[in-house]
Short mmCIF file of C-alpha atoms in Angstrom, two decimals:
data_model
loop_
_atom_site.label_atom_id
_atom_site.label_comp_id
_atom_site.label_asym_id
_atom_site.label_seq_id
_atom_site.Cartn_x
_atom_site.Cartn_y
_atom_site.Cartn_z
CA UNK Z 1 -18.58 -48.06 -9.50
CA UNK Z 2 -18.26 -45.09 -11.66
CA UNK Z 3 -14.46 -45.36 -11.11
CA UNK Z 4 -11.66 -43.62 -9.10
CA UNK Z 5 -10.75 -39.77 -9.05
CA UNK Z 6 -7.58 -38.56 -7.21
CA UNK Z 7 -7.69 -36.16 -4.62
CA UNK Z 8 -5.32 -34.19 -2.69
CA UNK Z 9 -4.50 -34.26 1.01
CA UNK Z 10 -2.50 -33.03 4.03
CA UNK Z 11 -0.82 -36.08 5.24
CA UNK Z 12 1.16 -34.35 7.62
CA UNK Z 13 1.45 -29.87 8.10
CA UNK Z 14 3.83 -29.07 5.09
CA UNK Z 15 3.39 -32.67 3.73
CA UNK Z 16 0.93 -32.78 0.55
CA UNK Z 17 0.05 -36.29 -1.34
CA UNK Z 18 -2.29 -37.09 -3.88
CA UNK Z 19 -4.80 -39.89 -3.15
CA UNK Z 20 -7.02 -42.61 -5.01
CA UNK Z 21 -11.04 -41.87 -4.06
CA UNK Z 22 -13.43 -44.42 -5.54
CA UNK Z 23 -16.74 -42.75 -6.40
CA UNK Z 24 -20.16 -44.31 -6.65
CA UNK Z 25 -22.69 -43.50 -9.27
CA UNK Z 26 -24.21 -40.25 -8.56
CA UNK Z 27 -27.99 -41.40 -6.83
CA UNK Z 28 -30.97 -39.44 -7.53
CA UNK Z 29 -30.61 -35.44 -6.63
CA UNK Z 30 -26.63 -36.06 -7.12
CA UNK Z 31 -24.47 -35.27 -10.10
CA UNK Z 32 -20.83 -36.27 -11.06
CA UNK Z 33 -18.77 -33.73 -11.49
CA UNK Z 34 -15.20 -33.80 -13.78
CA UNK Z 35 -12.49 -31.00 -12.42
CA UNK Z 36 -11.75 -28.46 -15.10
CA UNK Z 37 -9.80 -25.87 -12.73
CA UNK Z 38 -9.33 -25.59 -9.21
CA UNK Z 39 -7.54 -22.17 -7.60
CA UNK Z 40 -5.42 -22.40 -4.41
CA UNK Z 41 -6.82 -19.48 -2.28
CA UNK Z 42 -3.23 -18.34 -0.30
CA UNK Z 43 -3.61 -17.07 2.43
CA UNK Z 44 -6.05 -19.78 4.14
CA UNK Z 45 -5.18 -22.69 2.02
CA UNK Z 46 -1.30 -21.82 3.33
CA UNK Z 47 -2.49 -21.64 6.96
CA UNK Z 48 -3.99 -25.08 6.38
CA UNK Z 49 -1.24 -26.32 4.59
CA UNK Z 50 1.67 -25.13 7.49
CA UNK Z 51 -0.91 -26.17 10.12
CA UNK Z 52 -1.99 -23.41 11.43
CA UNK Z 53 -5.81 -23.71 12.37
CA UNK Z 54 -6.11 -22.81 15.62
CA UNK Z 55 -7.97 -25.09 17.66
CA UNK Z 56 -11.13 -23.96 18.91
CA UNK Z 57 -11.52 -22.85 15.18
CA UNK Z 58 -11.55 -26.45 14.00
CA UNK Z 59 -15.09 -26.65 13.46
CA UNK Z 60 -15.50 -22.93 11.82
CA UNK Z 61 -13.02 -23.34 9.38
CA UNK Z 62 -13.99 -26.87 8.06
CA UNK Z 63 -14.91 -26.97 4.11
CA UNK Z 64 -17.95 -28.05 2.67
CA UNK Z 65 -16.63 -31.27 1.32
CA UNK Z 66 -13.85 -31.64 3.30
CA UNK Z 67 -12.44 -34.88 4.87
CA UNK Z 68 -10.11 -35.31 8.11
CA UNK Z 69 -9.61 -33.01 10.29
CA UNK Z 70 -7.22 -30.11 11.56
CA UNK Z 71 -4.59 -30.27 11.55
CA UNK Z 72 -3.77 -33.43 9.39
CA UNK Z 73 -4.61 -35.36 7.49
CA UNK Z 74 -7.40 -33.48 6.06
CA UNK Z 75 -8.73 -33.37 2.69
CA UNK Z 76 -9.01 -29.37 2.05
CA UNK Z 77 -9.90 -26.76 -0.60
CA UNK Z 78 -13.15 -24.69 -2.27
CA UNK Z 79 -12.41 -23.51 -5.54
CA UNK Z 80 -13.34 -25.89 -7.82
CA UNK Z 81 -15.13 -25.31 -11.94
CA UNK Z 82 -15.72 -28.65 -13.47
CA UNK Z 83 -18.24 -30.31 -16.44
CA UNK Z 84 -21.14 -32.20 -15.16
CA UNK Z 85 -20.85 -35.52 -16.69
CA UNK Z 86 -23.94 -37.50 -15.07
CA UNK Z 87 -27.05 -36.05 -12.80
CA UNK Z 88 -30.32 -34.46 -13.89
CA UNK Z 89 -30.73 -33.72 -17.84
CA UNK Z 90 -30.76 -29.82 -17.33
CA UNK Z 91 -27.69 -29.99 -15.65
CA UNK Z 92 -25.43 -32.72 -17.66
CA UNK Z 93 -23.20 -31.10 -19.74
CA UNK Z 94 -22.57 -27.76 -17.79
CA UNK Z 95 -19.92 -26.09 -16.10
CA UNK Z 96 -20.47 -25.75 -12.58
CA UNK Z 97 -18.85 -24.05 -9.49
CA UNK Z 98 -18.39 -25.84 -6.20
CA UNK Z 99 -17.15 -25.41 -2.99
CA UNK Z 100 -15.02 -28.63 -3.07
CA UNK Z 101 -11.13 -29.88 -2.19
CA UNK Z 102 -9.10 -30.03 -5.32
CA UNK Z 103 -10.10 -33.50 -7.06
CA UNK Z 104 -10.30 -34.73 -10.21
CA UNK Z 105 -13.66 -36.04 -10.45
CA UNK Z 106 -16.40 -36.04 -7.01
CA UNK Z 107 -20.40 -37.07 -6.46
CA UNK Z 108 -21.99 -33.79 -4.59
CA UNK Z 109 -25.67 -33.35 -4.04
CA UNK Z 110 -27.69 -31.37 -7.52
CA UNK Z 111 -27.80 -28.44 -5.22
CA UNK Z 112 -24.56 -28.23 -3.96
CA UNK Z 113 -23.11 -26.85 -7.79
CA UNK Z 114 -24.03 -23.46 -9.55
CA UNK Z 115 -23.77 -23.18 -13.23
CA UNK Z 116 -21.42 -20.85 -13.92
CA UNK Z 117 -22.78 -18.29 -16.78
CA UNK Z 118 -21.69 -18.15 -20.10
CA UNK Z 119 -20.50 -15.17 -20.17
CA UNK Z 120 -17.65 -16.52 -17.43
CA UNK Z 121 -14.84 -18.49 -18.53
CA UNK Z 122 -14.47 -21.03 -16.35
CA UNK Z 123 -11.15 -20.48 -15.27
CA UNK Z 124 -12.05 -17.40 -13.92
CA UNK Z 125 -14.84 -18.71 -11.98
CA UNK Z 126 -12.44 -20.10 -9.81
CA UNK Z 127 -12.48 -17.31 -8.25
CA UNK Z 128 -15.96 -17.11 -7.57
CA UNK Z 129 -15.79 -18.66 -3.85
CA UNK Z 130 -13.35 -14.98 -2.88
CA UNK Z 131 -15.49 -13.05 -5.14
CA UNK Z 132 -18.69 -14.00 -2.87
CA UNK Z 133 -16.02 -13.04 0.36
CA UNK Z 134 -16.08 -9.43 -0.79
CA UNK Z 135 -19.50 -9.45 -1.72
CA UNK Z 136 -20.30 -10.28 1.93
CA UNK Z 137 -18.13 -7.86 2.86
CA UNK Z 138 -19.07 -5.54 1.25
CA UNK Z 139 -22.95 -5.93 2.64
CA UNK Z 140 -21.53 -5.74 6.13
CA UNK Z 141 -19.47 -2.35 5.07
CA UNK Z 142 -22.59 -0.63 3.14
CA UNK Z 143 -20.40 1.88 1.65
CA UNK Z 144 -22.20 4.96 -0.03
CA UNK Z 145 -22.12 6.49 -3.50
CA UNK Z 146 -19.04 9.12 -3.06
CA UNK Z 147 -17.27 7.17 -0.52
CA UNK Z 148 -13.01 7.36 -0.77
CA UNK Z 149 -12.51 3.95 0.79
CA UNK Z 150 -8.99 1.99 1.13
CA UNK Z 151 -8.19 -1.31 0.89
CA UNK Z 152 -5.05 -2.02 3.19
CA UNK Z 153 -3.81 -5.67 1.69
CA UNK Z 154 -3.02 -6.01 -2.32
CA UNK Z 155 -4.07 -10.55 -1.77
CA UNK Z 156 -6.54 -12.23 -3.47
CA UNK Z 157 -9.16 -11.16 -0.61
CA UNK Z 158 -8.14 -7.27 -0.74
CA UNK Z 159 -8.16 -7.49 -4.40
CA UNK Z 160 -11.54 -8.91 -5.06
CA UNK Z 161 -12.55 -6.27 -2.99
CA UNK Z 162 -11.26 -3.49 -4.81
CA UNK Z 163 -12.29 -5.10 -7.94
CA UNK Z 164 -15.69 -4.99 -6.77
CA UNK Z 165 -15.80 -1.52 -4.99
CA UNK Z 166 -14.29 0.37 -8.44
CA UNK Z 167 -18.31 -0.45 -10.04
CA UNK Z 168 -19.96 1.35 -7.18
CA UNK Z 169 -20.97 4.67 -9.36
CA UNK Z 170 -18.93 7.91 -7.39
CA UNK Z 171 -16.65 5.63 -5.14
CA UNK Z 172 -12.93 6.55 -5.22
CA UNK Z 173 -10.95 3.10 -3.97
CA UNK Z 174 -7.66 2.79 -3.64
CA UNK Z 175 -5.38 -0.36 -3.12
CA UNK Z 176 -2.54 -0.21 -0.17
CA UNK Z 177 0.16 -2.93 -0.02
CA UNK Z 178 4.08 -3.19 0.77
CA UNK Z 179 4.57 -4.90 -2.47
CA UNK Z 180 5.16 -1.97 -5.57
CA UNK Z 181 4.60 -4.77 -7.95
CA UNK Z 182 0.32 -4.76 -7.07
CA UNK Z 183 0.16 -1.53 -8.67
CA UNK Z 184 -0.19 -3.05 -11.73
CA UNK Z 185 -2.30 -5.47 -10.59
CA UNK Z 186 -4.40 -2.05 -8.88
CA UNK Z 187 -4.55 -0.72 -12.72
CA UNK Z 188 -6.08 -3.69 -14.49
CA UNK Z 189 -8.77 -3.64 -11.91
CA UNK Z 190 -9.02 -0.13 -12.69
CA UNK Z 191 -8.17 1.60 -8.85
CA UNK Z 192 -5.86 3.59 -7.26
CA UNK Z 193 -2.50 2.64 -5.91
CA UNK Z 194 -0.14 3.47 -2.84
CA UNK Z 195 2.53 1.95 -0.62
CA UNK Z 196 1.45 2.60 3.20
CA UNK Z 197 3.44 5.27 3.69
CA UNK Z 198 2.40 7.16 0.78
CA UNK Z 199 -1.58 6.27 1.46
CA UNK Z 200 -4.52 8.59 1.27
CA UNK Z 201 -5.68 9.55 4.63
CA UNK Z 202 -9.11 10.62 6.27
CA UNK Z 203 -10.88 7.73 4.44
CA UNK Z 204 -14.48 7.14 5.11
CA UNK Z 205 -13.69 3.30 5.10
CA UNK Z 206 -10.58 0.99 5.60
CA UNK Z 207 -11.24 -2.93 4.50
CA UNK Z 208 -8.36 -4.28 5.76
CA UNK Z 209 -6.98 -8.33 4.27
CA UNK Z 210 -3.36 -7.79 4.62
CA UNK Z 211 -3.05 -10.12 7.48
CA UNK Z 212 -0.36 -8.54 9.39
CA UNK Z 213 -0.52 -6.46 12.76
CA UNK Z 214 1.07 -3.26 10.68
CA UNK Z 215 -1.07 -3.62 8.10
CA UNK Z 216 -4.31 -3.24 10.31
CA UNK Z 217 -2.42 -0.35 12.39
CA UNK Z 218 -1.64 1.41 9.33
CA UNK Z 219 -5.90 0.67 8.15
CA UNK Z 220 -6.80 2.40 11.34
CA UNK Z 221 -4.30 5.36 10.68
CA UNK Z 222 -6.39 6.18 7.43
CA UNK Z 223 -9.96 6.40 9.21
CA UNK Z 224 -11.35 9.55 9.64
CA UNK Z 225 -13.37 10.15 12.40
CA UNK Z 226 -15.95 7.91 13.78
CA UNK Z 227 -15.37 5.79 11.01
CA UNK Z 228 -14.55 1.80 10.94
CA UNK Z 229 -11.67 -0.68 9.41
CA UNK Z 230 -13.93 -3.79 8.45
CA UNK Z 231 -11.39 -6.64 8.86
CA UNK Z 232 -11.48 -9.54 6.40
CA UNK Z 233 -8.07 -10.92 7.70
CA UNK Z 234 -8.00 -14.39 9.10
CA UNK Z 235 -4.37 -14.57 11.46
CA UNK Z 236 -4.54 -18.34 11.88
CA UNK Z 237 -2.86 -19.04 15.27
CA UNK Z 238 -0.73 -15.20 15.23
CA UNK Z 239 -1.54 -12.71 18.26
CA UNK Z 240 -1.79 -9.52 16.84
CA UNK Z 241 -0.64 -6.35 18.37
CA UNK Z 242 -1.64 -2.11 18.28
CA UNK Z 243 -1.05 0.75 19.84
CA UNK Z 244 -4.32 2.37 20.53
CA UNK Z 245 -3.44 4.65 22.99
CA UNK Z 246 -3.38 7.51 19.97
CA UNK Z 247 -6.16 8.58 17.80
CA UNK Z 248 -8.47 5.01 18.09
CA UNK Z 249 -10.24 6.81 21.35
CA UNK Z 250 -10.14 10.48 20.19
CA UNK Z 251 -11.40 9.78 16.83
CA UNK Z 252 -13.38 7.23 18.00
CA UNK Z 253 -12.26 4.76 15.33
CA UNK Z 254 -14.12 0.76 15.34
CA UNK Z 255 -12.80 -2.65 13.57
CA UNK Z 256 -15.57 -4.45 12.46
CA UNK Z 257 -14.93 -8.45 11.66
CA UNK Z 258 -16.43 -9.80 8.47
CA UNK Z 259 -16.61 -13.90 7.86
CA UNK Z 260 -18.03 -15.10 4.51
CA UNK Z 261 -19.60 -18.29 6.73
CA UNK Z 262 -22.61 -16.32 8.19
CA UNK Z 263 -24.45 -14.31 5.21
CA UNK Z 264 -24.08 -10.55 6.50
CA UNK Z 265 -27.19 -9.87 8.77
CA UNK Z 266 -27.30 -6.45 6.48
CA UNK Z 267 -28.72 -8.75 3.98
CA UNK Z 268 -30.61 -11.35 5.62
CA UNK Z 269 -32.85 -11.62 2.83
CA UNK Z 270 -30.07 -13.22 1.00
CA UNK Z 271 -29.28 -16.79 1.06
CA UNK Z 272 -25.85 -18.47 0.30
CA UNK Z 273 -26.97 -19.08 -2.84
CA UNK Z 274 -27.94 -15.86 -3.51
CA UNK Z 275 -24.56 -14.43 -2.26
CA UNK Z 276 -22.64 -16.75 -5.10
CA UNK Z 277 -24.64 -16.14 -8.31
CA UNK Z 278 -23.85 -12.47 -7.56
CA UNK Z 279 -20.25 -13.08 -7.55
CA UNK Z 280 -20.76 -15.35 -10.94
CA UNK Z 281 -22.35 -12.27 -12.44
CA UNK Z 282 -19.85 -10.15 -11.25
CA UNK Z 283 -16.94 -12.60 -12.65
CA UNK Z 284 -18.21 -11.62 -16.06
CA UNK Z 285 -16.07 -8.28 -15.94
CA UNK Z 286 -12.45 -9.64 -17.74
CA UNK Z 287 -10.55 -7.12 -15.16
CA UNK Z 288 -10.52 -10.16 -12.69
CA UNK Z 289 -7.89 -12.15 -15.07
CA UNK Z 290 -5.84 -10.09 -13.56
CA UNK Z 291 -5.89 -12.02 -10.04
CA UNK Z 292 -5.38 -15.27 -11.74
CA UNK Z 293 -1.62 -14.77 -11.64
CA UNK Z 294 -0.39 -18.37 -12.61
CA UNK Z 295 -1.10 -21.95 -13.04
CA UNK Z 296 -0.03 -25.63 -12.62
CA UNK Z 297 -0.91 -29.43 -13.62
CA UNK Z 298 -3.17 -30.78 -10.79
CA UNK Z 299 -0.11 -33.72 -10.29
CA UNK Z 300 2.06 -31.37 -9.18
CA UNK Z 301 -0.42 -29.36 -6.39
CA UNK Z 302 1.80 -31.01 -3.19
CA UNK Z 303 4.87 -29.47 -4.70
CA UNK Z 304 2.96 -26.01 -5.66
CA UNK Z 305 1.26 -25.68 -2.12
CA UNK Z 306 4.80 -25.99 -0.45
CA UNK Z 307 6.65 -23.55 -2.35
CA UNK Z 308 3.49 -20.76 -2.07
CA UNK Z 309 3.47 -21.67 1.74
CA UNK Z 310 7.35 -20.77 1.55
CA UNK Z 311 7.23 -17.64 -0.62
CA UNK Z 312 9.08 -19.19 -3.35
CA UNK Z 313 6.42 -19.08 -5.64
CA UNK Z 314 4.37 -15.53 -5.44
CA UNK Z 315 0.74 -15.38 -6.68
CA UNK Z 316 -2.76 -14.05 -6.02
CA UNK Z 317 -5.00 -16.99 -7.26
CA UNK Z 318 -2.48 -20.10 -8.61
CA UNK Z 319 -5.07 -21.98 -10.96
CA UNK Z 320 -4.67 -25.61 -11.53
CA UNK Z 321 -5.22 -27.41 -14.34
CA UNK Z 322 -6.82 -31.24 -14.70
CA UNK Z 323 -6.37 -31.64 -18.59
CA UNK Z 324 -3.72 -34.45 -18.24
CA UNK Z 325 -6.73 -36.44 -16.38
#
C-alpha cells in the first residue's frame, strides 16, 4: 500500500466528515497525486452540501471521481492542484489540475491530470475547472468584436465570465449584482459595474449566473431585440418564476441554457481536454486572484462548507490548503 489519504464526505445533507481512504500504488498509465489546493465552487458545492440535487439530475451532476451518491453520503468536489509524486517520468514532479473531491492524496488514471503551466500559480489554478465553464459558455454565446454584453450574477461563475469577456478586443462587459461590494471585485478584473436597477440596457447579450428568478427577469429586461440571455445558472431543486407577458414576445427575446458537461456543439472540434488547457492559459492573467477571496486548512473543510452553505462566511472561490498534511 502506498498509504492512506483523507478525504471529505457528505455523511448526511448539512453534515460534513473527513474520512481515511487507503490508496494502492499507482499501476501502469496511473499517477499519485499529493493535494496542494483544492477550491470550494459555491454555488453547486452548497447545493450538494444542503442536499439539493434534484433527482432525475442524479446522474448529470455526478463528479468525475466522485463516490456515493445523491443525496448522501457522497464523496464530492472538482477543484483540485496537487504535485505528482509517482506515475510516468515526464509527469513526476509536476503540478497538475484535476477534476477530483477534496483529498489529500488520490491514484487517477495519467490522463485524467493536466499540468498546469508555469506561468500559473497553482493556487489559482483552482479555478481552472469554472474558468473552462465560461469558456464553454462563451463558445455557445459567440459574442462579436463590439458587443456591450452583461453579466447578471457577480459569483464565481458570472465572474469568470466577465474576466474572460474583458480580453475580447472592442467588447464593452459589464458586471450586474445586488451586492455593491463586487464592484471592486468588477475593477480588478478590469469591467464595468452596476446594481440591477442602475444596469445598462439594450445589451446585445445577457449571461445570466445569479441563480435567482429576479436575477434572470432583470437579464431579460437588458436584451435588446431579438437578442438572447444564455443561462449558466444551475437552481438545484427551486421552481423559478417570470412574467413574460411584457417585452419577451414583442422583442422576441430567447434564454439559451449552457452546461460545461457537453463541449458546446459551436466547437465540436474541441475536446474536453482542449476546453481546459484554454482555461490554464487563460489563468495566467493575475486579474483572477481576485476571485480567490479566502482560504482554510483542509481539516477544517466540514466546518467551512456549513458556514458558506449558511451565508456566514461570504466568498467567490474559498481555497483550501493541505500544508499541515
Amino acid at each position: 500500500m502506498t498509504g492512506e489519504a483523507r478525504a471529505f464526505w457528505l455523511r448526511a445533507p448539512g453534515e460534513g466528515e473527513l474520512r481515511p481512504v487507503a490508496l494502492d500504488p499507482p499501476g501502469p498509465g496511473e499517477v499519485l497525486v499529493r493535494a496542494r489546493y483544492s477550491g470550494v465552487s459555491r454555488g453547486t458545492e452548497t447545493l450538494v452540501f444542503t442536499g439539493r440535487v434534484p433527482a432525475d439530475q442524479h446522474a448529470a451532476m455526478r463528479a468525475p471521481f466522485q463516490e456515493g451518491d445523491f443525496p448522501a453520503p457522497v464523496k464530492y468536489g472538482y477543484l483540485s492542484v496537487g504535485t505528482v509524486e509517482a506515475g510516468p517520468a515526464e509527469l513526476r514532479g509536476r503540478t497538475v489540475f484535476c477534476l477530483h473531491p477534496h483529498q489529500t492524496a488520490y491514484v487517477v488514471p495519467a490522463d485524467a491530470v493536466v499540468v498546469v503551466p508555469d506561468q500559473v500559480p497553482a493556487a489559482r489554478a483552482v479555478l481552472a475547472g469554472t474558468v473552462e465553464t465560461a469558456v464553454n459558455a462563451l463558445w455557445d454565446a459567440a459574442p462579436l468584436v463590439g458587443d456591450r454584453v452583461s453579466v447578471v450574477g457577480g459569483g464565481m461563475v458570472g465572474c469568470c465570465v466577465a474576466a474572460v469577456l474583458a480580453r475580447f478586443p472592442g467588447v464593452r462587459v459589464e458586471l450586474v449584482d445586488a451586492d455593491p461590494a463586487r464592484a471592486a471585485v468588477a475593477a480588478a478584473l478590469g469591467v464595468d459595474f452596476a446594481l440591477p436597477a442602475d444596469a445598462a440596457g439594450d445589451r446585445d447579450l445577457v449571461v445570466h449566473a445569479s441563480a435567482t428568478a429576479d436575477g434572470l427577469q432583470r437579464a431579460l429586461e437588458l436584451l435588446r431585440p431579438e437578442r438572447t440571455v444564455l443561462e449558466l445558472s444551475w437552481y438545484g431543486d427551486r421552481p423559478v418564476t417570470l412574467a413574460l407577458g411584457g417585452a419577451f414576445h414583442s422583442k422576441r427575446l430567447g434564454i439559451r441554457s449552457s452546461q460545461v458537461g457537453t463541449v458546446s456543439p459551436r466547437r465540436a472540434d474541441r475536446s474536453y481536454a482542449d476546453r481546459l488547457a484554454v482555461a490554464l492559459d487563460l489563468l495566467a492573467d493575475p486579474a483572477f486572484d481576485a476571485l480567490l477571496t479566502g482560504r482554510s486548512r483542509f481539516a477544517d473543510l466540514p466546518d467551512v462548507l456549513d458556514r458558506l452553505a449558511s451565508g456566514r462566511l461570504p466568498a467567490l472561490c474559498h481555497l483550501i490548503t493541505y500544508d499541515e498534511e
